[in-house]
Short mmCIF file of C-alpha atoms and ligand atoms in Angstrom, two decimals:
data_model
loop_
_atom_site.label_atom_id
_atom_site.label_comp_id
_atom_site.label_asym_id
_atom_site.label_seq_id
_atom_site.Cartn_x
_atom_site.Cartn_y
_atom_site.Cartn_z
CA MET A 10 -69.99 -27.64 7.96
CA SER A 11 -72.44 -29.68 10.05
CA SER A 12 -74.73 -27.72 12.36
CA PRO A 13 -74.83 -28.28 16.11
CA GLN A 14 -77.67 -30.24 17.72
CA ASN A 15 -78.57 -27.27 19.88
CA ALA A 16 -79.36 -24.67 17.24
CA ARG A 17 -81.34 -22.29 19.48
CA LEU A 18 -78.72 -19.56 19.27
CA LEU A 19 -78.52 -19.83 15.48
CA ARG A 20 -82.30 -19.71 15.18
CA ALA A 21 -82.57 -16.71 17.49
CA LEU A 22 -79.87 -14.84 15.56
CA ARG A 23 -81.87 -15.41 12.38
CA ARG A 24 -85.06 -14.34 14.19
CA GLN A 25 -86.64 -17.75 13.70
CA PRO A 26 -89.05 -19.18 16.28
CA ASN A 27 -87.54 -21.16 19.16
CA ASP A 28 -88.93 -23.49 21.83
CA ARG A 29 -87.18 -21.29 24.40
CA THR A 30 -84.83 -18.32 24.63
CA PRO A 31 -81.16 -19.29 24.29
CA ILE A 32 -78.70 -18.01 26.88
CA TRP A 33 -74.94 -17.60 27.13
CA ILE A 34 -72.96 -15.17 29.25
CA MET A 35 -70.20 -12.78 28.27
CA ARG A 36 -67.01 -13.84 30.09
CA GLN A 37 -68.68 -17.12 31.03
CA ALA A 38 -65.19 -18.61 31.31
CA GLY A 39 -63.46 -16.47 33.88
CA ARG A 40 -62.40 -15.53 37.34
CA TYR A 41 -65.72 -16.18 39.14
CA LEU A 42 -65.14 -19.92 38.52
CA PRO A 43 -62.77 -21.64 40.97
CA GLU A 44 -61.74 -24.13 38.27
CA TYR A 45 -60.73 -21.19 36.06
CA GLN A 46 -58.58 -19.74 38.85
CA GLU A 47 -56.92 -23.10 39.17
CA LEU A 48 -56.31 -23.41 35.42
CA ARG A 49 -54.89 -19.89 35.19
CA ALA A 50 -52.55 -20.61 38.09
CA ARG A 51 -51.43 -23.74 36.27
CA ALA A 52 -50.82 -21.75 33.06
CA GLY A 53 -48.81 -19.15 34.99
CA SER A 54 -50.66 -16.16 33.56
CA PHE A 55 -53.73 -15.13 31.59
CA LEU A 56 -51.64 -14.64 28.43
CA ASN A 57 -50.04 -18.08 28.71
CA LEU A 58 -53.51 -19.50 29.09
CA CYS A 59 -54.63 -17.75 25.89
CA ARG A 60 -51.50 -18.82 24.02
CA THR A 61 -51.68 -22.52 24.91
CA PRO A 62 -54.45 -24.00 22.72
CA GLU A 63 -55.16 -27.03 24.94
CA LEU A 64 -55.54 -24.84 28.03
CA ALA A 65 -57.55 -22.16 26.22
CA CYS A 66 -59.87 -24.91 24.97
CA GLU A 67 -60.18 -26.27 28.50
CA ALA A 68 -61.06 -22.78 29.85
CA ALA A 69 -63.84 -22.46 27.27
CA LEU A 70 -65.16 -25.93 28.19
CA GLN A 71 -65.30 -25.30 31.94
CA PRO A 72 -68.57 -23.33 31.99
CA MET A 73 -70.06 -25.81 29.49
CA ARG A 74 -69.47 -28.67 31.95
CA ARG A 75 -71.01 -26.80 34.84
CA TYR A 76 -73.99 -25.21 33.09
CA SER A 77 -76.58 -25.83 30.45
CA LEU A 78 -75.51 -22.96 28.19
CA ASP A 79 -76.68 -22.60 24.59
CA ALA A 80 -73.29 -21.49 23.22
CA ALA A 81 -69.59 -21.68 23.92
CA ILE A 82 -67.24 -18.79 23.23
CA LEU A 83 -63.60 -19.07 22.24
CA PHE A 84 -61.34 -18.34 25.19
CA SER A 85 -59.01 -15.55 24.13
CA ASP A 86 -58.87 -11.77 24.29
CA ILE A 87 -59.57 -8.93 21.89
CA LEU A 88 -55.98 -7.68 22.25
CA THR A 89 -54.42 -10.65 20.42
CA ILE A 90 -54.36 -8.67 17.14
CA PRO A 91 -52.35 -5.69 18.45
CA ASP A 92 -50.12 -8.18 20.28
CA ALA A 93 -49.47 -10.00 16.98
CA MET A 94 -48.67 -6.61 15.40
CA GLY A 95 -45.73 -6.40 17.80
CA LEU A 96 -47.02 -3.92 20.39
CA GLY A 97 -45.85 -6.00 23.35
CA LEU A 98 -48.99 -6.83 25.31
CA ALA A 99 -48.86 -7.35 29.07
CA PHE A 100 -51.60 -7.76 31.67
CA THR A 101 -50.99 -6.12 35.03
CA GLU A 102 -53.19 -5.46 38.07
CA GLU A 103 -54.45 -2.36 36.23
CA GLY A 104 -55.47 -4.35 33.14
CA PRO A 105 -53.83 -4.58 29.72
CA SER A 106 -50.91 -2.41 28.61
CA PHE A 107 -48.65 -2.13 25.57
CA ALA A 108 -44.88 -1.61 25.65
CA HIS A 109 -44.99 0.02 22.19
CA PRO A 110 -48.14 2.08 21.75
CA VAL A 111 -49.03 3.61 18.38
CA ARG A 112 -48.73 7.39 18.41
CA THR A 113 -47.01 8.69 15.28
CA ALA A 114 -47.29 8.31 11.50
CA LYS A 115 -44.17 6.18 11.64
CA ASP A 116 -45.77 3.87 14.22
CA VAL A 117 -48.82 3.41 12.00
CA THR A 118 -46.83 2.83 8.81
CA ARG A 119 -44.81 0.16 10.53
CA LEU A 120 -47.89 -1.94 11.35
CA GLY A 121 -48.42 -5.06 9.31
CA VAL A 122 -51.57 -7.16 9.00
CA PRO A 123 -50.87 -10.34 11.00
CA ASP A 124 -51.35 -13.68 9.26
CA PRO A 125 -54.11 -15.36 11.29
CA ASN A 126 -52.57 -18.77 10.64
CA GLN A 127 -49.05 -17.76 11.67
CA GLU A 128 -48.74 -15.14 14.42
CA LEU A 129 -52.30 -15.87 15.52
CA GLY A 130 -52.16 -19.59 14.78
CA TYR A 131 -52.58 -20.40 18.48
CA VAL A 132 -56.04 -18.79 18.40
CA MET A 133 -57.06 -20.88 15.38
CA GLU A 134 -55.77 -24.02 17.10
CA ALA A 135 -57.81 -23.26 20.22
CA MET A 136 -60.85 -22.70 18.02
CA SER A 137 -60.30 -26.00 16.15
CA LEU A 138 -59.95 -27.92 19.41
CA LEU A 139 -63.08 -26.33 20.86
CA HIS A 140 -65.02 -27.01 17.70
CA ARG A 141 -63.86 -30.62 17.74
CA GLU A 142 -64.95 -31.04 21.37
CA LEU A 143 -68.28 -29.26 21.12
CA GLY A 144 -69.20 -28.35 17.58
CA GLN A 145 -71.69 -31.22 17.20
CA LYS A 146 -73.53 -30.14 20.32
CA VAL A 147 -73.64 -26.36 20.66
CA PRO A 148 -72.54 -23.43 18.50
CA VAL A 149 -69.10 -21.98 19.09
CA ILE A 150 -68.73 -18.19 18.96
CA GLY A 151 -65.57 -16.62 17.55
CA PHE A 152 -64.80 -12.96 18.17
CA SER A 153 -62.63 -9.93 17.64
CA GLY A 154 -62.46 -6.40 18.97
CA SER A 155 -63.83 -3.77 16.60
CA PRO A 156 -61.20 -1.65 14.81
CA TRP A 157 -62.11 1.46 16.86
CA THR A 158 -61.91 -0.40 20.18
CA LEU A 159 -58.56 -1.96 19.25
CA ALA A 160 -57.29 1.47 18.13
CA THR A 161 -58.17 3.02 21.52
CA TYR A 162 -56.00 0.45 23.34
CA MET A 163 -53.19 0.70 20.79
CA VAL A 164 -52.99 4.51 20.94
CA GLU A 165 -53.59 4.94 24.66
CA GLY A 166 -51.29 2.02 25.49
CA LYS A 167 -53.36 0.96 28.48
CA SER A 168 -56.93 0.63 29.69
CA ARG A 169 -58.85 2.86 32.10
CA SER A 170 -57.41 5.95 30.57
CA ASP A 171 -59.26 9.12 29.73
CA PHE A 172 -58.81 8.65 25.96
CA VAL A 173 -56.88 11.93 25.70
CA LEU A 174 -54.42 10.56 23.15
CA ILE A 175 -56.88 8.94 20.76
CA ARG A 176 -59.12 12.02 20.96
CA ALA A 177 -56.13 14.19 20.09
CA MET A 178 -55.33 11.98 17.10
CA LEU A 179 -58.95 12.16 16.02
CA GLU A 180 -59.03 15.97 16.21
CA GLU A 181 -55.55 16.74 14.93
CA ASN A 182 -54.78 13.95 12.49
CA SER A 183 -57.93 12.11 11.49
CA GLU A 184 -56.25 10.80 8.31
CA LEU A 185 -53.71 8.99 10.43
CA LEU A 186 -56.47 7.52 12.59
CA GLU A 187 -58.27 6.34 9.44
CA GLN A 188 -55.05 4.77 8.21
CA LEU A 189 -54.79 2.89 11.50
CA LEU A 190 -58.46 1.84 11.29
CA ASP A 191 -57.90 0.61 7.71
CA VAL A 192 -55.08 -1.72 8.76
CA LEU A 193 -57.21 -2.98 11.66
CA THR A 194 -60.25 -3.48 9.43
CA GLU A 195 -58.23 -5.74 7.16
CA ALA A 196 -56.67 -7.58 10.11
CA VAL A 197 -60.04 -8.16 11.83
CA GLU A 198 -61.66 -9.41 8.63
CA LEU A 199 -58.88 -11.96 8.04
CA TYR A 200 -58.88 -12.97 11.71
CA LEU A 201 -62.62 -13.67 11.76
CA ARG A 202 -62.50 -15.48 8.42
CA ALA A 203 -59.80 -17.76 9.81
CA GLN A 204 -61.88 -18.41 12.95
CA MET A 205 -64.83 -19.34 10.71
CA ALA A 206 -62.59 -21.74 8.79
CA ALA A 207 -61.43 -23.24 12.11
CA GLY A 208 -65.02 -23.91 13.20
CA ALA A 209 -66.72 -20.73 14.49
CA ASP A 210 -70.50 -21.02 13.97
CA VAL A 211 -71.09 -17.36 14.88
CA VAL A 212 -68.76 -14.35 14.97
CA MET A 213 -69.01 -11.36 17.29
CA LEU A 214 -67.38 -7.94 17.16
CA PHE A 215 -66.83 -6.26 20.53
CA ASP A 216 -67.15 -2.49 20.18
CA ARG A 217 -66.34 -1.77 23.80
CA TRP A 218 -65.50 1.90 23.37
CA GLY A 219 -67.69 3.14 20.51
CA GLY A 220 -69.80 4.83 23.17
CA ILE A 221 -67.18 7.51 23.85
CA LEU A 222 -67.90 8.94 20.37
CA GLU A 223 -70.99 10.78 19.26
CA GLY A 224 -72.84 11.64 16.06
CA GLU A 225 -70.72 11.81 12.94
CA GLN A 226 -67.59 10.72 14.74
CA TYR A 227 -69.31 7.52 15.94
CA THR A 228 -70.44 6.82 12.38
CA ARG A 229 -67.09 7.51 10.82
CA PHE A 230 -64.67 5.91 13.25
CA SER A 231 -66.67 3.18 14.96
CA VAL A 232 -69.54 2.08 12.72
CA ARG A 233 -67.96 2.42 9.28
CA PRO A 234 -65.10 -0.06 9.85
CA ILE A 235 -67.60 -2.51 11.40
CA HIS A 236 -69.85 -2.10 8.39
CA ARG A 237 -66.97 -2.92 6.04
CA ILE A 238 -66.10 -6.08 8.01
CA ILE A 239 -69.70 -7.30 8.23
CA GLU A 240 -70.16 -6.75 4.52
CA ALA A 241 -66.90 -8.49 3.61
CA LEU A 242 -67.68 -11.55 5.76
CA GLY A 243 -71.11 -12.09 4.21
CA PRO A 244 -74.23 -13.57 5.82
CA GLU A 245 -73.39 -17.27 5.90
CA THR A 246 -72.03 -17.18 9.46
CA PRO A 247 -74.24 -15.03 11.72
CA ARG A 248 -72.59 -11.80 12.90
CA ILE A 249 -73.22 -10.13 16.26
CA VAL A 250 -72.12 -6.56 16.99
CA TYR A 251 -71.76 -5.82 20.71
CA ALA A 252 -72.27 -2.07 20.85
CA ARG A 253 -71.57 -0.91 24.38
CA GLY A 254 -72.86 2.66 24.69
CA GLY A 255 -74.44 2.40 21.22
CA GLY A 256 -78.04 2.55 22.47
CA GLU A 257 -78.77 5.83 20.68
CA CYS A 258 -77.62 4.45 17.35
CA LEU A 259 -79.29 1.05 17.01
CA THR A 260 -80.75 1.77 13.59
CA GLU A 261 -77.34 2.76 12.33
CA ILE A 262 -75.82 -0.45 13.72
CA CYS A 263 -78.59 -2.50 12.05
CA MET A 264 -77.57 -0.95 8.75
CA THR A 265 -74.16 -2.63 8.97
CA GLY A 266 -76.01 -5.81 8.00
CA CYS A 267 -75.30 -7.70 11.22
CA GLU A 268 -77.76 -10.41 12.28
CA ALA A 269 -77.82 -9.27 15.91
CA ILE A 270 -76.89 -6.36 18.15
CA GLY A 271 -75.54 -6.97 21.65
CA ILE A 272 -76.93 -4.20 23.86
CA ASP A 273 -75.75 -3.04 27.26
CA GLU A 274 -77.83 -2.71 30.41
CA THR A 275 -78.49 1.02 29.94
CA VAL A 276 -80.82 0.32 27.00
CA SER A 277 -84.47 -0.68 27.42
CA LEU A 278 -84.89 -4.05 25.72
CA SER A 279 -88.46 -3.30 24.61
CA ALA A 280 -87.51 0.14 23.25
CA ALA A 281 -84.59 -1.46 21.40
CA ARG A 282 -86.97 -4.09 19.99
CA GLU A 283 -89.31 -1.37 18.83
CA GLU A 284 -86.52 0.55 17.17
CA VAL A 285 -84.87 -2.30 15.28
CA GLY A 286 -88.16 -4.06 14.46
CA THR A 287 -87.51 -7.24 12.54
CA ARG A 288 -84.22 -6.07 11.03
CA CYS A 289 -81.96 -7.53 13.72
CA ALA A 290 -82.03 -9.91 16.64
CA LEU A 291 -81.06 -8.55 20.06
CA GLN A 292 -78.65 -10.01 22.59
CA GLY A 293 -78.68 -8.92 26.21
CA ASN A 294 -79.10 -7.18 28.50
CA LEU A 295 -79.40 -8.08 32.17
CA ASP A 296 -77.46 -5.69 34.42
CA PRO A 297 -74.33 -7.61 35.53
CA ALA A 298 -74.97 -6.20 39.03
CA ALA A 299 -78.14 -8.34 39.20
CA MET A 300 -75.89 -11.39 39.47
CA CYS A 301 -75.07 -10.34 43.03
CA LEU A 302 -78.69 -9.89 44.18
CA PRO A 303 -80.35 -12.49 46.40
CA GLU A 304 -81.32 -15.44 44.18
CA GLU A 305 -85.05 -14.69 44.11
CA GLU A 306 -84.40 -11.11 43.03
CA LEU A 307 -82.01 -12.28 40.32
CA ARG A 308 -84.70 -14.66 39.04
CA ALA A 309 -87.29 -11.87 39.09
CA ALA A 310 -84.97 -9.56 37.13
CA ALA A 311 -84.43 -12.27 34.50
CA ARG A 312 -88.18 -12.91 34.24
CA ALA A 313 -88.86 -9.20 33.89
CA LEU A 314 -86.56 -9.03 30.86
CA LEU A 315 -88.20 -12.05 29.26
CA VAL A 316 -91.66 -10.60 29.85
CA GLU A 317 -90.48 -7.29 28.42
CA TYR A 318 -89.43 -9.08 25.23
CA GLU A 319 -92.87 -10.75 25.08
CA GLY A 320 -91.53 -14.06 23.80
CA GLN A 321 -91.05 -12.72 20.29
CA ALA A 322 -88.48 -14.20 17.90
CA GLY A 323 -84.90 -12.95 17.90
CA HIS A 324 -83.76 -12.75 21.50
CA VAL A 325 -80.53 -14.15 22.92
CA PHE A 326 -80.42 -13.79 26.68
CA ASN A 327 -77.12 -12.43 28.02
CA LEU A 328 -75.79 -9.84 30.44
CA GLY A 329 -75.27 -6.26 29.29
CA HIS A 330 -71.55 -6.68 29.95
CA GLY A 331 -69.20 -9.41 31.15
CA ILE A 332 -69.86 -11.33 34.35
CA THR A 333 -67.74 -9.99 37.23
CA PRO A 334 -65.27 -12.03 39.32
CA ASP A 335 -67.31 -11.57 42.54
CA VAL A 336 -70.31 -13.58 41.31
CA ASN A 337 -71.20 -16.82 43.11
CA PRO A 338 -71.24 -19.58 40.44
CA ASP A 339 -74.56 -20.89 41.83
CA GLN A 340 -76.21 -17.65 40.72
CA VAL A 341 -75.45 -18.60 37.12
CA THR A 342 -77.19 -21.95 37.62
CA ALA A 343 -80.27 -20.10 38.92
CA LEU A 344 -80.23 -17.60 36.06
CA ILE A 345 -80.02 -20.28 33.38
CA GLU A 346 -82.76 -22.30 35.04
CA GLU A 347 -85.03 -19.27 35.15
CA VAL A 348 -84.46 -18.43 31.47
CA HIS A 349 -85.01 -22.05 30.42
CA ARG A 350 -88.15 -22.32 32.51
CA PHE A 351 -89.82 -19.25 31.02
CA ASP A 352 -92.89 -20.05 28.98
CA PRO A 353 -93.84 -17.27 26.56
CA GLY A 354 -97.19 -19.00 26.04
CA ALA A 355 -98.11 -18.02 29.61
CA LEU A 356 -97.95 -14.35 28.62
CA ALA A 357 -101.05 -14.54 26.44
O1 CP3 B 30 -66.57 -13.92 26.92
C1 CP3 B 30 -65.69 -14.78 27.08
O2 CP3 B 30 -65.76 -15.61 28.02
C2 CP3 B 30 -64.57 -14.94 26.06
C3 CP3 B 30 -63.30 -14.41 26.39
C4 CP3 B 30 -63.05 -12.91 26.41
C5 CP3 B 30 -62.10 -12.30 27.28
N1 CP3 B 30 -62.02 -10.98 26.97
C6 CP3 B 30 -61.32 -13.02 28.29
C7 CP3 B 30 -60.66 -12.26 29.36
C8 CP3 B 30 -63.59 -11.89 25.62
C9 CP3 B 30 -64.67 -11.96 24.56
C10 CP3 B 30 -62.91 -10.67 25.98
C11 CP3 B 30 -63.19 -9.39 25.33
C12 CP3 B 30 -62.51 -8.18 25.80
N2 CP3 B 30 -61.22 -8.09 26.29
C13 CP3 B 30 -63.07 -6.88 25.74
C14 CP3 B 30 -64.41 -6.50 25.18
C15 CP3 B 30 -65.54 -6.74 26.11
C16 CP3 B 30 -65.39 -6.18 27.50
O3 CP3 B 30 -65.24 -7.00 28.42
O4 CP3 B 30 -65.41 -4.99 27.68
C17 CP3 B 30 -62.09 -6.00 26.25
C18 CP3 B 30 -62.23 -4.51 26.39
C19 CP3 B 30 -60.94 -6.78 26.57
C20 CP3 B 30 -59.63 -6.29 27.10
C21 CP3 B 30 -59.38 -6.81 28.45
N3 CP3 B 30 -59.06 -8.12 28.74
C22 CP3 B 30 -59.37 -6.09 29.67
C23 CP3 B 30 -59.68 -4.62 29.80
C24 CP3 B 30 -59.04 -7.00 30.69
C25 CP3 B 30 -58.76 -6.72 32.15
C26 CP3 B 30 -59.93 -6.36 32.93
C27 CP3 B 30 -60.94 -7.49 33.07
O5 CP3 B 30 -62.13 -7.24 32.92
O6 CP3 B 30 -60.53 -8.60 33.39
C28 CP3 B 30 -58.91 -8.29 30.07
C29 CP3 B 30 -58.59 -9.55 30.76
C30 CP3 B 30 -59.44 -10.73 30.46
N4 CP3 B 30 -59.98 -11.07 29.26
C31 CP3 B 30 -59.77 -11.77 31.40
C32 CP3 B 30 -60.51 -12.72 30.71
C33 CP3 B 30 -61.04 -14.02 31.24
C34 CP3 B 30 -59.31 -11.82 32.84
C35 CP3 B 30 -57.94 -12.32 32.84
C36 CP3 B 30 -57.56 -12.93 34.15
O7 CP3 B 30 -57.77 -14.15 34.30
O8 CP3 B 30 -57.03 -12.19 34.98
#
């Protein structure tokens, strides 16, 4: 596969020197953009938007037209896999929910591994279109939820819950939980492989909810399935693990073999750098709340992060979590300009 002209992201992920720090933004295609609101209205719903490859491709291209970003990300959601497993996904005001959550041994046994080119074919089509539009210019990121994060949604049946049900499964029937994680591990591996075949230059695993586990439970239920996927995919396509709440376990996440760890805003970037050393690149971690500060303060916060990283190799600038719908799109222009303008040479 030919590599994109702008290879800054790929170089940073491999901890190679760069002329400047690459930047992209989690949820860069989304509700803060008026053109996205318009496109979603045209599609009728968020799910229709995801399921119509031409529109999903257009959503991913919107921020690329407006901004000088160093990567595009597939427009989709992490819940496509459970949806393809037949759980009946819906998005309401309260967020995602499933008509048929997974609670019993029978529910787990019934789950099949979706064929990424059949049930999830619309995702691969969106990826192919995006790659065709952009692949020569900038890298395209494919993604999936981590098995643990997908399992939390599948068992709880909705978001913003207190995780009572998945915790009960973990305590009372950990074999069943492992069986569920095994099916998801296989599904995620196939899904990411298919995205790579359709043009993804980088793949990213979103472990949104690993942070609710601690110690051995984090290792067993969150990290181990990720490790298996990273290992199975191999190093040819760089692999990012976004570990929200994983700040205490960076060494352990490094050991999965990923090229980069996405860190949230609660972690100190310099401390994270010190801990992982040269084993992994780091992606992050501006507080999403900084996007709503007056422009000069936003610029200062971005500079502070870059200074903290000291211009070393292996940094991908991003927020610590997705950009929120209340952000003024002009703030993103200012942020990107500030990151592009930064001259590590001036630190010496
Ligand atoms: O980063 C990107 O621009 C790529 C697209 C992307 C979306 N969701 C689009 C989306 C990605 C990578 C995700 C990941 C995702 N989805 C995660 C992991 C990271 C995170 O944000 O925590 C999770 C937990 C989900 C599940 C999900 N999807 C929730 C909880 C919600 C509702 C709440 C919210 O933040 O919007 C969604 C909806 C969603 N996913 C939207 C978008 C653009 C908003 C849909 C809309 O237009 O209303």
